[in-house]
JSON list of C-alpha atoms in Angstrom, two decimals:
[
{"chain": "A", "resi": 1, "resn": "MET", "atom": "CA", "xyz": [-47.23, 30.44, -26.32]},
{"chain": "A", "resi": 2, "resn": "TRP", "atom": "CA", "xyz": [-50.30, 32.05, -27.63]},
{"chain": "A", "resi": 3, "resn": "ARG", "atom": "CA", "xyz": [-52.82, 33.38, -25.28]},
{"chain": "A", "resi": 4, "resn": "GLN", "atom": "CA", "xyz": [-56.55, 34.56, -25.85]},
{"chain": "A", "resi": 5, "resn": "ASP", "atom": "CA", "xyz": [-57.24, 37.93, -24.61]},
{"chain": "A", "resi": 6, "resn": "PRO", "atom": "CA", "xyz": [-59.51, 38.61, -22.84]},
{"chain": "A", "resi": 7, "resn": "GLN", "atom": "CA", "xyz": [-59.44, 34.96, -21.23]},
{"chain": "A", "resi": 8, "resn": "PRO", "atom": "CA", "xyz": [-62.76, 33.25, -21.18]},
{"chain": "A", "resi": 9, "resn": "ALA", "atom": "CA", "xyz": [-64.35, 32.53, -17.73]},
{"chain": "A", "resi": 10, "resn": "GLN", "atom": "CA", "xyz": [-64.32, 28.99, -16.36]},
{"chain": "A", "resi": 11, "resn": "ASP", "atom": "CA", "xyz": [-68.05, 28.68, -16.66]},
{"chain": "A", "resi": 12, "resn": "ASP", "atom": "CA", "xyz": [-67.72, 29.52, -20.51]},
{"chain": "A", "resi": 13, "resn": "ILE", "atom": "CA", "xyz": [-64.94, 27.09, -20.80]},
{"chain": "A", "resi": 14, "resn": "THR", "atom": "CA", "xyz": [-66.91, 24.38, -18.93]},
{"chain": "A", "resi": 15, "resn": "ALA", "atom": "CA", "xyz": [-69.96, 25.09, -21.12]},
{"chain": "A", "resi": 16, "resn": "ARG", "atom": "CA", "xyz": [-68.10, 24.04, -24.24]},
{"chain": "A", "resi": 17, "resn": "TYR", "atom": "CA", "xyz": [-67.89, 20.54, -23.09]},
{"chain": "A", "resi": 18, "resn": "ASP", "atom": "CA", "xyz": [-71.60, 19.62, -23.34]},
{"chain": "A", "resi": 19, "resn": "GLU", "atom": "CA", "xyz": [-73.56, 16.93, -24.91]},
{"chain": "A", "resi": 20, "resn": "ARG", "atom": "CA", "xyz": [-72.33, 17.51, -28.49]},
{"chain": "A", "resi": 21, "resn": "TYR", "atom": "CA", "xyz": [-68.77, 17.23, -27.37]},
{"chain": "A", "resi": 22, "resn": "LEU", "atom": "CA", "xyz": [-69.58, 13.78, -25.76]},
{"chain": "A", "resi": 23, "resn": "GLU", "atom": "CA", "xyz": [-71.38, 12.78, -29.00]},
{"chain": "A", "resi": 24, "resn": "TYR", "atom": "CA", "xyz": [-68.21, 13.80, -31.01]},
{"chain": "A", "resi": 25, "resn": "GLU", "atom": "CA", "xyz": [-66.01, 12.15, -28.71]},
{"chain": "A", "resi": 26, "resn": "THR", "atom": "CA", "xyz": [-67.82, 8.67, -28.63]},
{"chain": "A", "resi": 27, "resn": "GLU", "atom": "CA", "xyz": [-68.81, 8.59, -32.31]},
{"chain": "A", "resi": 28, "resn": "HIS", "atom": "CA", "xyz": [-65.49, 9.57, -33.70]},
{"chain": "A", "resi": 29, "resn": "HIS", "atom": "CA", "xyz": [-62.78, 8.80, -31.26]},
{"chain": "A", "resi": 30, "resn": "LEU", "atom": "CA", "xyz": [-63.69, 6.29, -28.45]},
{"chain": "A", "resi": 31, "resn": "GLU", "atom": "CA", "xyz": [-63.77, 2.91, -30.27]},
{"chain": "A", "resi": 32, "resn": "TYR", "atom": "CA", "xyz": [-60.76, 3.63, -32.33]},
{"chain": "A", "resi": 33, "resn": "ARG", "atom": "CA", "xyz": [-58.75, 5.19, -29.28]},
{"chain": "A", "resi": 34, "resn": "SER", "atom": "CA", "xyz": [-59.79, 2.32, -26.94]},
{"chain": "A", "resi": 35, "resn": "ILE", "atom": "CA", "xyz": [-58.71, -0.60, -29.47]},
{"chain": "A", "resi": 36, "resn": "ALA", "atom": "CA", "xyz": [-55.58, 1.28, -30.53]},
{"chain": "A", "resi": 37, "resn": "LEU", "atom": "CA", "xyz": [-54.45, 2.00, -27.06]},
{"chain": "A", "resi": 38, "resn": "LYS", "atom": "CA", "xyz": [-55.31, -1.36, -25.63]},
{"chain": "A", "resi": 39, "resn": "SER", "atom": "CA", "xyz": [-53.23, -2.89, -28.54]},
{"chain": "A", "resi": 40, "resn": "LEU", "atom": "CA", "xyz": [-50.28, -0.54, -27.65]},
{"chain": "A", "resi": 41, "resn": "ALA", "atom": "CA", "xyz": [-50.50, -1.40, -23.97]},
{"chain": "A", "resi": 42, "resn": "GLU", "atom": "CA", "xyz": [-50.49, -5.13, -24.62]},
{"chain": "A", "resi": 43, "resn": "ALA", "atom": "CA", "xyz": [-47.69, -4.78, -26.96]},
{"chain": "A", "resi": 44, "resn": "GLY", "atom": "CA", "xyz": [-45.57, -2.98, -24.41]},
{"chain": "A", "resi": 45, "resn": "LEU", "atom": "CA", "xyz": [-45.11, 0.19, -26.53]},
{"chain": "A", "resi": 46, "resn": "TYR", "atom": "CA", "xyz": [-46.12, 2.36, -23.69]},
{"chain": "A", "resi": 47, "resn": "THR", "atom": "CA", "xyz": [-42.88, 1.54, -21.83]},
{"chain": "A", "resi": 48, "resn": "ASP", "atom": "CA", "xyz": [-41.00, 4.47, -23.58]},
{"chain": "A", "resi": 49, "resn": "HIS", "atom": "CA", "xyz": [-43.45, 7.03, -22.53]},
{"chain": "A", "resi": 50, "resn": "PHE", "atom": "CA", "xyz": [-44.28, 5.53, -19.05]},
{"chain": "A", "resi": 51, "resn": "PRO", "atom": "CA", "xyz": [-41.20, 4.20, -17.55]},
{"chain": "A", "resi": 52, "resn": "VAL", "atom": "CA", "xyz": [-43.18, 3.04, -14.45]},
{"chain": "A", "resi": 53, "resn": "LEU", "atom": "CA", "xyz": [-44.65, 0.41, -16.64]},
{"chain": "A", "resi": 54, "resn": "SER", "atom": "CA", "xyz": [-41.26, -1.41, -16.82]},
{"chain": "A", "resi": 55, "resn": "ASP", "atom": "CA", "xyz": [-40.22, -1.45, -13.17]},
{"chain": "A", "resi": 56, "resn": "ASP", "atom": "CA", "xyz": [-41.13, -4.39, -11.01]},
{"chain": "A", "resi": 57, "resn": "SER", "atom": "CA", "xyz": [-42.73, -2.52, -8.17]},
{"chain": "A", "resi": 58, "resn": "GLY", "atom": "CA", "xyz": [-46.39, -3.15, -9.36]},
{"chain": "A", "resi": 59, "resn": "PRO", "atom": "CA", "xyz": [-49.05, -1.08, -10.89]},
{"chain": "A", "resi": 60, "resn": "ALA", "atom": "CA", "xyz": [-48.63, 2.72, -10.43]},
{"chain": "A", "resi": 61, "resn": "ALA", "atom": "CA", "xyz": [-51.06, 5.52, -9.71]},
{"chain": "A", "resi": 62, "resn": "ILE", "atom": "CA", "xyz": [-51.95, 7.69, -12.59]},
{"chain": "A", "resi": 63, "resn": "LEU", "atom": "CA", "xyz": [-53.93, 10.92, -12.85]},
{"chain": "A", "resi": 64, "resn": "GLU", "atom": "CA", "xyz": [-55.39, 12.02, -16.12]},
{"chain": "A", "resi": 65, "resn": "ILE", "atom": "CA", "xyz": [-56.47, 15.81, -16.20]},
{"chain": "A", "resi": 66, "resn": "GLY", "atom": "CA", "xyz": [-58.91, 16.42, -19.08]},
{"chain": "A", "resi": 67, "resn": "CYS", "atom": "CA", "xyz": [-59.62, 12.88, -19.30]},
{"chain": "A", "resi": 68, "resn": "ALA", "atom": "CA", "xyz": [-62.88, 13.39, -21.45]},
{"chain": "A", "resi": 69, "resn": "THR", "atom": "CA", "xyz": [-64.78, 9.89, -21.52]},
{"chain": "A", "resi": 70, "resn": "GLY", "atom": "CA", "xyz": [-61.81, 8.05, -19.91]},
{"chain": "A", "resi": 71, "resn": "ALA", "atom": "CA", "xyz": [-60.99, 5.88, -22.82]},
{"chain": "A", "resi": 72, "resn": "LEU", "atom": "CA", "xyz": [-57.16, 6.20, -22.30]},
{"chain": "A", "resi": 73, "resn": "LEU", "atom": "CA", "xyz": [-57.52, 5.96, -18.56]},
{"chain": "A", "resi": 74, "resn": "SER", "atom": "CA", "xyz": [-59.50, 2.83, -18.87]},
{"chain": "A", "resi": 75, "resn": "VAL", "atom": "CA", "xyz": [-56.32, 1.14, -20.59]},
{"chain": "A", "resi": 76, "resn": "PHE", "atom": "CA", "xyz": [-54.55, 1.69, -17.30]},
{"chain": "A", "resi": 77, "resn": "LYS", "atom": "CA", "xyz": [-57.25, 0.59, -15.08]},
{"chain": "A", "resi": 78, "resn": "ASP", "atom": "CA", "xyz": [-57.52, -2.60, -16.99]},
{"chain": "A", "resi": 79, "resn": "ALA", "atom": "CA", "xyz": [-53.73, -3.24, -16.53]},
{"chain": "A", "resi": 80, "resn": "GLY", "atom": "CA", "xyz": [-54.23, -2.98, -13.01]},
{"chain": "A", "resi": 81, "resn": "TRP", "atom": "CA", "xyz": [-53.28, 0.56, -12.24]},
{"chain": "A", "resi": 82, "resn": "ARG", "atom": "CA", "xyz": [-54.73, 2.94, -9.64]},
{"chain": "A", "resi": 83, "resn": "THR", "atom": "CA", "xyz": [-56.48, 5.59, -11.77]},
{"chain": "A", "resi": 84, "resn": "LYS", "atom": "CA", "xyz": [-58.19, 8.98, -11.23]},
{"chain": "A", "resi": 85, "resn": "GLY", "atom": "CA", "xyz": [-59.46, 11.30, -13.71]},
{"chain": "A", "resi": 86, "resn": "VAL", "atom": "CA", "xyz": [-60.44, 14.99, -13.64]},
{"chain": "A", "resi": 87, "resn": "GLU", "atom": "CA", "xyz": [-62.82, 16.26, -16.30]},
{"chain": "A", "resi": 88, "resn": "VAL", "atom": "CA", "xyz": [-64.66, 19.69, -16.78]},
{"chain": "A", "resi": 89, "resn": "GLY", "atom": "CA", "xyz": [-67.51, 18.20, -18.92]},
{"chain": "A", "resi": 90, "resn": "ALA", "atom": "CA", "xyz": [-70.29, 16.72, -16.83]},
{"chain": "A", "resi": 91, "resn": "SER", "atom": "CA", "xyz": [-71.60, 14.43, -19.49]},
{"chain": "A", "resi": 92, "resn": "LEU", "atom": "CA", "xyz": [-67.85, 13.10, -20.40]},
{"chain": "A", "resi": 93, "resn": "ALA", "atom": "CA", "xyz": [-67.13, 12.51, -16.66]},
{"chain": "A", "resi": 94, "resn": "ALA", "atom": "CA", "xyz": [-70.46, 10.69, -16.18]},
{"chain": "A", "resi": 95, "resn": "TYR", "atom": "CA", "xyz": [-69.89, 8.61, -19.40]},
{"chain": "A", "resi": 96, "resn": "GLY", "atom": "CA", "xyz": [-66.29, 7.64, -18.11]},
{"chain": "A", "resi": 97, "resn": "ARG", "atom": "CA", "xyz": [-67.88, 6.60, -14.75]},
{"chain": "A", "resi": 98, "resn": "SER", "atom": "CA", "xyz": [-70.73, 4.50, -16.18]},
{"chain": "A", "resi": 99, "resn": "GLN", "atom": "CA", "xyz": [-68.81, 2.95, -19.19]},
{"chain": "A", "resi": 100, "resn": "PHE", "atom": "CA", "xyz": [-65.67, 2.18, -17.59]},
{"chain": "A", "resi": 101, "resn": "GLY", "atom": "CA", "xyz": [-66.22, 2.30, -14.15]},
{"chain": "A", "resi": 102, "resn": "LEU", "atom": "CA", "xyz": [-63.68, 5.01, -13.61]},
{"chain": "A", "resi": 103, "resn": "ASP", "atom": "CA", "xyz": [-63.13, 7.28, -10.59]},
{"chain": "A", "resi": 104, "resn": "ILE", "atom": "CA", "xyz": [-63.48, 10.75, -12.53]},
{"chain": "A", "resi": 105, "resn": "PHE", "atom": "CA", "xyz": [-63.85, 13.94, -10.57]},
{"chain": "A", "resi": 106, "resn": "GLU", "atom": "CA", "xyz": [-66.23, 16.51, -12.29]},
{"chain": "A", "resi": 107, "resn": "GLY", "atom": "CA", "xyz": [-64.51, 20.03, -12.21]},
{"chain": "A", "resi": 108, "resn": "THR", "atom": "CA", "xyz": [-60.98, 21.37, -12.44]},
{"chain": "A", "resi": 109, "resn": "MET", "atom": "CA", "xyz": [-57.88, 19.92, -11.02]},
{"chain": "A", "resi": 110, "resn": "GLU", "atom": "CA", "xyz": [-57.67, 22.75, -8.42]},
{"chain": "A", "resi": 111, "resn": "MET", "atom": "CA", "xyz": [-60.96, 21.99, -7.18]},
{"chain": "A", "resi": 112, "resn": "ALA", "atom": "CA", "xyz": [-60.39, 18.19, -7.06]},
{"chain": "A", "resi": 113, "resn": "ASP", "atom": "CA", "xyz": [-58.52, 18.38, -3.67]},
{"chain": "A", "resi": 114, "resn": "LEU", "atom": "CA", "xyz": [-55.94, 15.91, -4.52]},
{"chain": "A", "resi": 115, "resn": "ALA", "atom": "CA", "xyz": [-53.42, 14.68, -1.83]},
{"chain": "A", "resi": 116, "resn": "ASP", "atom": "CA", "xyz": [-49.72, 15.78, -2.01]},
{"chain": "A", "resi": 117, "resn": "ALA", "atom": "CA", "xyz": [-47.33, 13.17, -3.73]},
{"chain": "A", "resi": 118, "resn": "SER", "atom": "CA", "xyz": [-50.12, 10.77, -4.58]},
{"chain": "A", "resi": 119, "resn": "PHE", "atom": "CA", "xyz": [-49.61, 10.04, -8.14]},
{"chain": "A", "resi": 120, "resn": "ASP", "atom": "CA", "xyz": [-46.48, 8.26, -10.15]},
{"chain": "A", "resi": 121, "resn": "ILE", "atom": "CA", "xyz": [-47.87, 9.88, -13.27]},
{"chain": "A", "resi": 122, "resn": "VAL", "atom": "CA", "xyz": [-49.91, 13.03, -14.04]},
{"chain": "A", "resi": 123, "resn": "MET", "atom": "CA", "xyz": [-50.85, 13.07, -17.78]},
{"chain": "A", "resi": 124, "resn": "ALA", "atom": "CA", "xyz": [-52.53, 15.94, -19.64]},
{"chain": "A", "resi": 125, "resn": "LEU", "atom": "CA", "xyz": [-53.00, 15.43, -23.20]},
{"chain": "A", "resi": 126, "resn": "HIS", "atom": "CA", "xyz": [-53.74, 18.49, -25.51]},
{"chain": "A", "resi": 127, "resn": "LEU", "atom": "CA", "xyz": [-54.99, 20.29, -22.29]},
{"chain": "A", "resi": 128, "resn": "ILE", "atom": "CA", "xyz": [-52.48, 22.84, -21.23]},
{"chain": "A", "resi": 129, "resn": "GLU", "atom": "CA", "xyz": [-53.14, 25.10, -24.35]},
{"chain": "A", "resi": 130, "resn": "HIS", "atom": "CA", "xyz": [-56.88, 25.27, -23.18]},
{"chain": "A", "resi": 131, "resn": "LEU", "atom": "CA", "xyz": [-56.08, 26.55, -19.61]},
{"chain": "A", "resi": 132, "resn": "ASN", "atom": "CA", "xyz": [-56.15, 30.23, -18.51]},
{"chain": "A", "resi": 133, "resn": "GLU", "atom": "CA", "xyz": [-53.56, 29.68, -15.93]},
{"chain": "A", "resi": 134, "resn": "PRO", "atom": "CA", "xyz": [-51.07, 27.05, -17.27]},
{"chain": "A", "resi": 135, "resn": "ARG", "atom": "CA", "xyz": [-48.44, 27.98, -14.46]},
{"chain": "A", "resi": 136, "resn": "SER", "atom": "CA", "xyz": [-51.02, 27.39, -11.79]},
{"chain": "A", "resi": 137, "resn": "PHE", "atom": "CA", "xyz": [-51.71, 23.93, -13.35]},
{"chain": "A", "resi": 138, "resn": "LEU", "atom": "CA", "xyz": [-48.16, 23.04, -13.61]},
{"chain": "A", "resi": 139, "resn": "ARG", "atom": "CA", "xyz": [-47.57, 23.86, -9.86]},
{"chain": "A", "resi": 140, "resn": "GLU", "atom": "CA", "xyz": [-50.51, 21.65, -8.99]},
{"chain": "A", "resi": 141, "resn": "ALA", "atom": "CA", "xyz": [-49.51, 18.68, -11.10]},
{"chain": "A", "resi": 142, "resn": "PHE", "atom": "CA", "xyz": [-46.06, 18.85, -9.50]},
{"chain": "A", "resi": 143, "resn": "ARG", "atom": "CA", "xyz": [-47.85, 19.15, -6.12]},
{"chain": "A", "resi": 144, "resn": "VAL", "atom": "CA", "xyz": [-49.72, 15.77, -6.68]},
{"chain": "A", "resi": 145, "resn": "LEU", "atom": "CA", "xyz": [-46.65, 13.90, -8.23]},
{"chain": "A", "resi": 146, "resn": "LYS", "atom": "CA", "xyz": [-44.68, 11.56, -6.18]},
{"chain": "A", "resi": 147, "resn": "PRO", "atom": "CA", "xyz": [-40.72, 12.81, -5.80]},
{"chain": "A", "resi": 148, "resn": "ASP", "atom": "CA", "xyz": [-39.88, 10.51, -8.58]},
{"chain": "A", "resi": 149, "resn": "GLY", "atom": "CA", "xyz": [-43.08, 10.81, -10.59]},
{"chain": "A", "resi": 150, "resn": "ASP", "atom": "CA", "xyz": [-43.35, 11.74, -14.25]},
{"chain": "A", "resi": 151, "resn": "LEU", "atom": "CA", "xyz": [-45.40, 14.38, -15.80]},
{"chain": "A", "resi": 152, "resn": "LEU", "atom": "CA", "xyz": [-46.67, 13.72, -19.36]},
{"chain": "A", "resi": 153, "resn": "LEU", "atom": "CA", "xyz": [-47.85, 16.78, -21.51]},
{"chain": "A", "resi": 154, "resn": "ILE", "atom": "CA", "xyz": [-48.76, 16.65, -24.99]},
{"chain": "A", "resi": 155, "resn": "THR", "atom": "CA", "xyz": [-49.64, 19.75, -26.79]},
{"chain": "A", "resi": 156, "resn": "PRO", "atom": "CA", "xyz": [-50.20, 20.67, -30.41]},
{"chain": "A", "resi": 157, "resn": "ASN", "atom": "CA", "xyz": [-47.34, 22.56, -32.24]},
{"chain": "A", "resi": 158, "resn": "VAL", "atom": "CA", "xyz": [-49.06, 25.09, -34.70]},
{"chain": "A", "resi": 159, "resn": "ARG", "atom": "CA", "xyz": [-45.69, 25.13, -36.63]},
{"chain": "A", "resi": 160, "resn": "SER", "atom": "CA", "xyz": [-45.61, 21.46, -37.29]},
{"chain": "A", "resi": 161, "resn": "PHE", "atom": "CA", "xyz": [-46.08, 19.55, -40.62]},
{"chain": "A", "resi": 162, "resn": "GLN", "atom": "CA", "xyz": [-49.40, 18.14, -39.16]},
{"chain": "A", "resi": 163, "resn": "ALA", "atom": "CA", "xyz": [-50.71, 21.41, -38.43]},
{"chain": "A", "resi": 164, "resn": "LEU", "atom": "CA", "xyz": [-50.40, 22.52, -42.21]}
]
């Protein structure tokens, strides 16, 4: 794992997610991501990554940390899941609330005051590599997961073929 030294302050990190990031997110990713993810969900292709989708207990509760505009989270909401997002970017969180009707907390996971064992899935895609305290994040993620819950982390591999 690589780390930046000195580590940026939380205010500096939050400032990076301003209106320009929202513009980039909506202009380049939102439409494609929404269409692609809804198609995958309808085709049942999420089952391999989200085992809860395949059981008969009904919709699960999912928490996405670093949810940006909430495009992915909206797929689960539309499928009847109980959804919650956490996003440090004020404009991104506001967009997800207004465009998708999502429950998105503006701030960090630690600030969100989430209940113990309240989510079937905690998801953080391309997030952990941006955190100053990844161990603290992992402790918090496991605290809010139900005992049989799943933690889904996706992070870039700087030595992968895609990174070339």
